[in-house]
């Protein structure tokens, strides 16, 4: 079964700082990878996804993620965060069994 | 399209009571899922369905039941509520063409349930 780990539980940073959130998955075969965001009081929304092809994927709101197969990683990045990026971020991966496994989530707080 | 809708938004139950959380999607998605979200734990899969009439257990199915009589609806039933079921419940759907891989999941707004 797939397991997903997110390295940071809570990240606090100032506006315009760069953000990188770590994500590692365990399944060694072909995987689909996702980053979801949950803004305060809202439901989960897709930020970006990787199925195949270019390992650097771009998503909404200036986010990008890099798939590194050799490291089983799919880290999320944003060069310059805004106050509105305050949210909880979830990494998810499938493992060819019709289900997604989610990481525990990283809470990002951006100070104005 | 309304997407994925869930009712109710909030509910307080007493221990031992029963209730059904409703979930409906209007995107003609074949796959539907129920998750619970607890602080610091991410999302845990309770049950999922790959099509009308087909359901299967996820990671944390104990204390819950589901049915899928139509493509659109996927209700979650709690028969004997316990404090451990206090959580936020999310329903999701996706169109997945098969072969095991999961496509993007679309989430509903959630139901916040408290069991006292």
PDB file of C-alpha atoms in Angstrom:
ATOM      1  CA  UNK A   1       0.000   0.000   0.000  1.00  0.00           C
ATOM      2  CA  UNK A   2       1.032   3.560  -0.610  1.00  0.00           C
ATOM      3  CA  UNK A   3       2.100   5.832   2.230  1.00  0.00           C
ATOM      4  CA  UNK A   4       2.826   9.529   1.953  1.00  0.00           C
ATOM      5  CA  UNK A   5       4.863  11.596   4.368  1.00  0.00           C
ATOM      6  CA  UNK A   6       5.077  15.361   4.593  1.00  0.00           C
ATOM      7  CA  UNK A   7       8.121  16.660   6.386  1.00  0.00           C
ATOM      8  CA  UNK A   8       6.766  19.834   7.912  1.00  0.00           C
ATOM      9  CA  UNK A   9       3.768  20.079  10.169  1.00  0.00           C
ATOM     10  CA  UNK A  10       3.628  23.860  10.365  1.00  0.00           C
ATOM     11  CA  UNK A  11       5.547  26.449   8.379  1.00  0.00           C
ATOM     12  CA  UNK A  12       5.482  30.139   9.225  1.00  0.00           C
ATOM     13  CA  UNK A  13       6.948  32.677   6.850  1.00  0.00           C
ATOM     14  CA  UNK A  14       6.679  36.291   5.776  1.00  0.00           C
ATOM     15  CA  UNK A  15       5.180  37.606   2.567  1.00  0.00           C
ATOM     16  CA  UNK A  16       7.534  37.442  -0.416  1.00  0.00           C
ATOM     17  CA  UNK A  17       9.507  34.587   1.139  1.00  0.00           C
ATOM     18  CA  UNK A  18      10.009  31.401  -0.836  1.00  0.00           C
ATOM     19  CA  UNK A  19       8.166  28.252   0.113  1.00  0.00           C
ATOM     20  CA  UNK A  20       9.141  24.629  -0.265  1.00  0.00           C
ATOM     21  CA  UNK A  21       7.106  21.775   1.198  1.00  0.00           C
ATOM     22  CA  UNK A  22       8.500  18.278   1.200  1.00  0.00           C
ATOM     23  CA  UNK A  23       6.569  15.157   0.204  1.00  0.00           C
ATOM     24  CA  UNK A  24       7.768  11.573  -0.069  1.00  0.00           C
ATOM     25  CA  UNK A  25       5.823   8.508  -1.133  1.00  0.00           C
ATOM     26  CA  UNK A  26       6.616   4.853  -0.657  1.00  0.00           C
ATOM     27  CA  UNK A  27       5.271   2.918  -3.657  1.00  0.00           C
ATOM     28  CA  UNK A  28       8.008   2.063  -6.106  1.00  0.00           C
ATOM     29  CA  UNK A  29       5.939   1.601  -9.223  1.00  0.00           C
ATOM     30  CA  UNK A  30       4.172   4.047 -11.475  1.00  0.00           C
ATOM     31  CA  UNK A  31       2.330   6.663  -9.469  1.00  0.00           C
ATOM     32  CA  UNK A  32       0.095   9.651  -9.973  1.00  0.00           C
ATOM     33  CA  UNK A  33       0.925  12.504  -7.598  1.00  0.00           C
ATOM     34  CA  UNK A  34      -1.146  15.437  -6.406  1.00  0.00           C
ATOM     35  CA  UNK A  35      -0.959  18.522  -4.256  1.00  0.00           C
ATOM     36  CA  UNK A  36      -4.203  19.805  -2.782  1.00  0.00           C
ATOM     37  CA  UNK A  37      -4.798  23.014  -0.840  1.00  0.00           C
ATOM     38  CA  UNK A  38      -7.409  23.706   1.797  1.00  0.00           C
ATOM     39  CA  UNK A  39      -7.994  27.381   2.578  1.00  0.00           C
ATOM     40  CA  UNK A  40      -9.487  28.174   5.996  1.00  0.00           C
ATOM     41  CA  UNK A  41     -13.069  26.987   6.141  1.00  0.00           C
ATOM     42  CA  UNK A  42     -13.060  25.635   2.603  1.00  0.00           C
ATOM     43  CA  UNK A  43     -12.864  22.247   0.937  1.00  0.00           C
ATOM     44  CA  UNK A  44      -9.841  20.752  -0.739  1.00  0.00           C
ATOM     45  CA  UNK A  45      -8.902  22.062  -4.154  1.00  0.00           C
ATOM     46  CA  UNK A  46      -6.354  20.717  -6.598  1.00  0.00           C
ATOM     47  CA  UNK A  47      -3.165  22.768  -6.901  1.00  0.00           C
ATOM     48  CA  UNK A  48      -1.373  20.564  -9.389  1.00  0.00           C
ATOM     49  CA  UNK A  49      -0.869  16.992 -10.474  1.00  0.00           C
ATOM     50  CA  UNK A  50       1.731  14.788 -12.074  1.00  0.00           C
ATOM     51  CA  UNK A  51       0.882  11.774 -14.207  1.00  0.00           C
ATOM     52  CA  UNK A  52       3.789  11.508 -16.605  1.00  0.00           C
ATOM     53  CA  UNK A  53       6.117  13.561 -18.779  1.00  0.00           C
ATOM     54  CA  UNK A  54       7.965  16.683 -17.652  1.00  0.00           C
ATOM     55  CA  UNK A  55       8.826  16.140 -13.976  1.00  0.00           C
ATOM     56  CA  UNK A  56       8.435  19.853 -13.251  1.00  0.00           C
ATOM     57  CA  UNK A  57       4.743  20.622 -13.164  1.00  0.00           C
ATOM     58  CA  UNK A  58       3.109  23.990 -12.804  1.00  0.00           C
ATOM     59  CA  UNK A  59      -0.162  24.544 -11.064  1.00  0.00           C
ATOM     60  CA  UNK A  60      -2.452  27.343 -10.121  1.00  0.00           C
ATOM     61  CA  UNK A  61      -1.488  30.496  -8.226  1.00  0.00           C
ATOM     62  CA  UNK A  62       2.204  30.265  -9.093  1.00  0.00           C
ATOM     63  CA  UNK A  63       2.844  26.908  -7.465  1.00  0.00           C
ATOM     64  CA  UNK A  64       5.052  24.245  -8.998  1.00  0.00           C
ATOM     65  CA  UNK A  65       6.256  20.814  -7.976  1.00  0.00           C
ATOM     66  CA  UNK A  66       9.118  18.608  -9.014  1.00  0.00           C
ATOM     67  CA  UNK A  67       8.867  14.851  -9.295  1.00  0.00           C
ATOM     68  CA  UNK A  68      12.160  13.114  -8.513  1.00  0.00           C
ATOM     69  CA  UNK A  69      11.641   9.409  -9.047  1.00  0.00           C
ATOM     70  CA  UNK A  70      14.970   8.360  -7.544  1.00  0.00           C
ATOM     71  CA  UNK A  71      14.107  10.128  -4.299  1.00  0.00           C
ATOM     72  CA  UNK A  72      10.409   9.148  -4.252  1.00  0.00           C
ATOM     73  CA  UNK A  73       9.715  12.839  -3.791  1.00  0.00           C
ATOM     74  CA  UNK A  74       7.248  15.407  -5.082  1.00  0.00           C
ATOM     75  CA  UNK A  75       8.106  18.700  -3.397  1.00  0.00           C
ATOM     76  CA  UNK A  76       5.949  21.788  -3.749  1.00  0.00           C
ATOM     77  CA  UNK A  77       7.460  25.220  -4.300  1.00  0.00           C
ATOM     78  CA  UNK A  78       6.444  28.826  -4.673  1.00  0.00           C
ATOM     79  CA  UNK A  79       9.067  31.546  -5.206  1.00  0.00           C
ATOM     80  CA  UNK A  80       7.209  34.336  -3.411  1.00  0.00           C
ATOM     81  CA  UNK A  81       4.259  33.706  -1.120  1.00  0.00           C
ATOM     82  CA  UNK A  82       1.378  36.010  -0.373  1.00  0.00           C
ATOM     83  CA  UNK A  83      -0.797  36.347   2.704  1.00  0.00           C
ATOM     84  CA  UNK A  84      -3.574  34.610   0.751  1.00  0.00           C
ATOM     85  CA  UNK A  85      -1.438  31.451   0.551  1.00  0.00           C
ATOM     86  CA  UNK A  86      -2.184  30.788   4.207  1.00  0.00           C
ATOM     87  CA  UNK A  87      -3.740  27.340   4.075  1.00  0.00           C
ATOM     88  CA  UNK A  88      -3.192  23.660   4.697  1.00  0.00           C
ATOM     89  CA  UNK A  89      -1.419  21.749   1.964  1.00  0.00           C
ATOM     90  CA  UNK A  90      -1.781  18.042   1.320  1.00  0.00           C
ATOM     91  CA  UNK A  91       0.321  15.784  -0.810  1.00  0.00           C
ATOM     92  CA  UNK A  92      -1.382  12.680  -2.198  1.00  0.00           C
ATOM     93  CA  UNK A  93      -0.354   9.686  -4.237  1.00  0.00           C
ATOM     94  CA  UNK A  94      -2.049   6.678  -5.742  1.00  0.00           C
ATOM     95  CA  UNK A  95      -0.625   3.210  -6.112  1.00  0.00           C
ATOM     96  CA  UNK A  96      -2.611   1.586  -8.882  1.00  0.00           C
ATOM     97  CA  UNK A  97      -5.407   0.473  -6.570  1.00  0.00           C
ATOM     98  CA  UNK A  98      -8.051   3.128  -7.294  1.00  0.00           C
ATOM     99  CA  UNK A  99      -7.345   4.969  -4.059  1.00  0.00           C
ATOM    100  CA  UNK A 100      -5.373   8.007  -2.993  1.00  0.00           C
ATOM    101  CA  UNK A 101      -3.181   8.126   0.091  1.00  0.00           C
ATOM    102  CA  UNK A 102      -2.829  11.541   1.693  1.00  0.00           C
ATOM    103  CA  UNK A 103      -0.053  12.949   3.784  1.00  0.00           C
ATOM    104  CA  UNK A 104      -0.811  14.434   7.196  1.00  0.00           C
ATOM    105  CA  UNK A 105      -0.775  17.943   5.768  1.00  0.00           C
ATOM    106  CA  UNK A 106       1.351  21.033   6.286  1.00  0.00           C
ATOM    107  CA  UNK A 107      -0.158  24.182   7.699  1.00  0.00           C
ATOM    108  CA  UNK A 108       1.362  27.263   6.094  1.00  0.00           C
ATOM    109  CA  UNK A 109       0.957  30.607   7.814  1.00  0.00           C
ATOM    110  CA  UNK A 110       2.060  33.678   5.882  1.00  0.00           C
ATOM    111  CA  UNK A 111       2.568  36.823   7.925  1.00  0.00           C
ATOM    112  CA  UNK A 112       1.857  40.141   6.257  1.00  0.00           C
TER     113      UNK A 112
ATOM    114  CA  UNK B   1     -22.558  22.314 -12.367  1.00  0.00           C
ATOM    115  CA  UNK B   2     -22.869  22.242  -8.606  1.00  0.00           C
ATOM    116  CA  UNK B   3     -19.991  19.746  -8.386  1.00  0.00           C
ATOM    117  CA  UNK B   4     -20.017  17.715  -5.176  1.00  0.00           C
ATOM    118  CA  UNK B   5     -22.588  18.719  -2.589  1.00  0.00           C
ATOM    119  CA  UNK B   6     -22.855  17.480   0.981  1.00  0.00           C
ATOM    120  CA  UNK B   7     -25.531  17.826   3.615  1.00  0.00           C
ATOM    121  CA  UNK B   8     -25.675  18.706   6.404  1.00  0.00           C
ATOM    122  CA  UNK B   9     -22.833  21.187   6.973  1.00  0.00           C
ATOM    123  CA  UNK B  10     -22.842  20.698  10.738  1.00  0.00           C
ATOM    124  CA  UNK B  11     -24.370  18.175  13.069  1.00  0.00           C
ATOM    125  CA  UNK B  12     -24.215  17.315  16.750  1.00  0.00           C
ATOM    126  CA  UNK B  13     -25.139  13.778  17.728  1.00  0.00           C
ATOM    127  CA  UNK B  14     -25.522  12.045  21.021  1.00  0.00           C
ATOM    128  CA  UNK B  15     -23.694   8.784  21.630  1.00  0.00           C
ATOM    129  CA  UNK B  16     -25.646   5.901  20.131  1.00  0.00           C
ATOM    130  CA  UNK B  17     -27.652   7.986  17.684  1.00  0.00           C
ATOM    131  CA  UNK B  18     -27.653   7.275  13.959  1.00  0.00           C
ATOM    132  CA  UNK B  19     -27.466   9.550  10.976  1.00  0.00           C
ATOM    133  CA  UNK B  20     -26.790   9.632   7.260  1.00  0.00           C
ATOM    134  CA  UNK B  21     -24.422  12.056   5.603  1.00  0.00           C
ATOM    135  CA  UNK B  22     -25.575  12.831   2.097  1.00  0.00           C
ATOM    136  CA  UNK B  23     -23.301  13.273  -0.904  1.00  0.00           C
ATOM    137  CA  UNK B  24     -24.326  14.037  -4.476  1.00  0.00           C
ATOM    138  CA  UNK B  25     -22.277  14.795  -7.563  1.00  0.00           C
ATOM    139  CA  UNK B  26     -23.521  16.028 -10.907  1.00  0.00           C
ATOM    140  CA  UNK B  27     -20.403  15.414 -12.991  1.00  0.00           C
ATOM    141  CA  UNK B  28     -21.266  11.831 -13.966  1.00  0.00           C
ATOM    142  CA  UNK B  29     -18.157  10.601 -12.198  1.00  0.00           C
ATOM    143  CA  UNK B  30     -17.837   6.869 -11.743  1.00  0.00           C
ATOM    144  CA  UNK B  31     -15.719   6.914  -8.588  1.00  0.00           C
ATOM    145  CA  UNK B  32     -16.842   8.322  -5.253  1.00  0.00           C
ATOM    146  CA  UNK B  33     -15.082   8.426  -1.889  1.00  0.00           C
ATOM    147  CA  UNK B  34     -15.708   9.222   1.743  1.00  0.00           C
ATOM    148  CA  UNK B  35     -12.884  10.577   3.914  1.00  0.00           C
ATOM    149  CA  UNK B  36     -12.613  11.765   7.441  1.00  0.00           C
ATOM    150  CA  UNK B  37     -10.200  14.535   8.392  1.00  0.00           C
ATOM    151  CA  UNK B  38      -8.815  14.771  11.880  1.00  0.00           C
ATOM    152  CA  UNK B  39      -6.300  17.445  12.995  1.00  0.00           C
ATOM    153  CA  UNK B  40      -2.736  16.487  12.116  1.00  0.00           C
ATOM    154  CA  UNK B  41      -3.817  13.203  10.552  1.00  0.00           C
ATOM    155  CA  UNK B  42      -4.574  14.179   6.982  1.00  0.00           C
ATOM    156  CA  UNK B  43      -7.463  12.445   5.244  1.00  0.00           C
ATOM    157  CA  UNK B  44      -8.313   8.827   5.902  1.00  0.00           C
ATOM    158  CA  UNK B  45     -10.402   6.877   3.424  1.00  0.00           C
ATOM    159  CA  UNK B  46     -13.542   5.354   4.941  1.00  0.00           C
ATOM    160  CA  UNK B  47     -15.271   3.780   1.923  1.00  0.00           C
ATOM    161  CA  UNK B  48     -15.165   4.161  -1.807  1.00  0.00           C
ATOM    162  CA  UNK B  49     -17.238   3.144  -4.797  1.00  0.00           C
ATOM    163  CA  UNK B  50     -16.158   2.456  -8.361  1.00  0.00           C
ATOM    164  CA  UNK B  51     -19.679   2.603  -9.748  1.00  0.00           C
ATOM    165  CA  UNK B  52     -23.346   2.147  -8.913  1.00  0.00           C
ATOM    166  CA  UNK B  53     -23.861  -0.997  -6.865  1.00  0.00           C
ATOM    167  CA  UNK B  54     -20.149  -1.446  -6.056  1.00  0.00           C
ATOM    168  CA  UNK B  55     -18.581  -0.328  -2.795  1.00  0.00           C
ATOM    169  CA  UNK B  56     -15.460  -1.282  -0.873  1.00  0.00           C
ATOM    170  CA  UNK B  57     -13.804  -0.547   2.418  1.00  0.00           C
ATOM    171  CA  UNK B  58     -11.053   1.962   2.822  1.00  0.00           C
ATOM    172  CA  UNK B  59      -8.591   2.427   5.633  1.00  0.00           C
ATOM    173  CA  UNK B  60     -11.041   3.197   8.489  1.00  0.00           C
ATOM    174  CA  UNK B  61     -14.453   1.622   7.706  1.00  0.00           C
ATOM    175  CA  UNK B  62     -15.474   0.473  11.209  1.00  0.00           C
ATOM    176  CA  UNK B  63     -18.657   2.129  12.426  1.00  0.00           C
ATOM    177  CA  UNK B  64     -19.754   3.228   8.964  1.00  0.00           C
ATOM    178  CA  UNK B  65     -21.789   1.894   6.084  1.00  0.00           C
ATOM    179  CA  UNK B  66     -22.344   3.095   2.536  1.00  0.00           C
ATOM    180  CA  UNK B  67     -24.513   2.364  -0.454  1.00  0.00           C
ATOM    181  CA  UNK B  68     -24.386   3.440  -4.084  1.00  0.00           C
ATOM    182  CA  UNK B  69     -27.675   2.888  -5.810  1.00  0.00           C
ATOM    183  CA  UNK B  70     -27.151   5.624  -8.401  1.00  0.00           C
ATOM    184  CA  UNK B  71     -24.156   7.222 -10.081  1.00  0.00           C
ATOM    185  CA  UNK B  72     -24.926  10.543  -8.406  1.00  0.00           C
ATOM    186  CA  UNK B  73     -25.458   9.627  -4.757  1.00  0.00           C
ATOM    187  CA  UNK B  74     -23.150   8.078  -2.180  1.00  0.00           C
ATOM    188  CA  UNK B  75     -24.578   8.377   1.353  1.00  0.00           C
ATOM    189  CA  UNK B  76     -22.534   7.508   4.449  1.00  0.00           C
ATOM    190  CA  UNK B  77     -24.376   5.958   7.370  1.00  0.00           C
ATOM    191  CA  UNK B  78     -23.316   6.067  11.025  1.00  0.00           C
ATOM    192  CA  UNK B  79     -25.335   3.506  12.935  1.00  0.00           C
ATOM    193  CA  UNK B  80     -24.245   3.956  16.574  1.00  0.00           C
ATOM    194  CA  UNK B  81     -22.398   7.225  16.919  1.00  0.00           C
ATOM    195  CA  UNK B  82     -19.351   7.261  19.168  1.00  0.00           C
ATOM    196  CA  UNK B  83     -17.153  10.166  20.304  1.00  0.00           C
ATOM    197  CA  UNK B  84     -14.322   8.739  18.167  1.00  0.00           C
ATOM    198  CA  UNK B  85     -16.394   9.608  15.109  1.00  0.00           C
ATOM    199  CA  UNK B  86     -16.182  13.315  15.855  1.00  0.00           C
ATOM    200  CA  UNK B  87     -14.498  14.589  12.707  1.00  0.00           C
ATOM    201  CA  UNK B  88     -14.922  16.472   9.471  1.00  0.00           C
ATOM    202  CA  UNK B  89     -16.217  14.264   6.688  1.00  0.00           C
ATOM    203  CA  UNK B  90     -15.480  14.912   3.052  1.00  0.00           C
ATOM    204  CA  UNK B  91     -17.040  13.292   0.041  1.00  0.00           C
ATOM    205  CA  UNK B  92     -15.142  13.280  -3.245  1.00  0.00           C
ATOM    206  CA  UNK B  93     -15.659  12.066  -6.778  1.00  0.00           C
ATOM    207  CA  UNK B  94     -13.524  11.467  -9.831  1.00  0.00           C
ATOM    208  CA  UNK B  95     -13.727  10.153 -13.336  1.00  0.00           C
ATOM    209  CA  UNK B  96     -11.253   7.324 -13.486  1.00  0.00           C
ATOM    210  CA  UNK B  97     -10.997   5.373 -16.717  1.00  0.00           C
ATOM    211  CA  UNK B  98      -9.727   2.269 -15.012  1.00  0.00           C
ATOM    212  CA  UNK B  99      -6.467   0.351 -14.813  1.00  0.00           C
ATOM    213  CA  UNK B 100      -6.117   1.269 -11.168  1.00  0.00           C
ATOM    214  CA  UNK B 101      -4.937   4.837 -11.522  1.00  0.00           C
ATOM    215  CA  UNK B 102      -6.700   7.676  -9.811  1.00  0.00           C
ATOM    216  CA  UNK B 103      -7.613  10.839 -11.629  1.00  0.00           C
ATOM    217  CA  UNK B 104      -8.169  14.214  -9.977  1.00  0.00           C
ATOM    218  CA  UNK B 105     -10.684  14.041  -7.147  1.00  0.00           C
ATOM    219  CA  UNK B 106     -13.241  16.797  -6.621  1.00  0.00           C
ATOM    220  CA  UNK B 107     -14.227  17.426  -3.034  1.00  0.00           C
ATOM    221  CA  UNK B 108     -17.417  18.546  -1.384  1.00  0.00           C
ATOM    222  CA  UNK B 109     -17.525  21.280   1.282  1.00  0.00           C
ATOM    223  CA  UNK B 110     -17.518  18.817   4.177  1.00  0.00           C
ATOM    224  CA  UNK B 111     -19.718  17.939   7.145  1.00  0.00           C
ATOM    225  CA  UNK B 112     -18.484  18.795  10.624  1.00  0.00           C
ATOM    226  CA  UNK B 113     -19.822  16.160  13.008  1.00  0.00           C
ATOM    227  CA  UNK B 114     -19.582  16.246  16.791  1.00  0.00           C
ATOM    228  CA  UNK B 115     -20.595  13.266  18.913  1.00  0.00           C
ATOM    229  CA  UNK B 116     -21.224  14.040  22.572  1.00  0.00           C
TER     230      UNK B 116
END
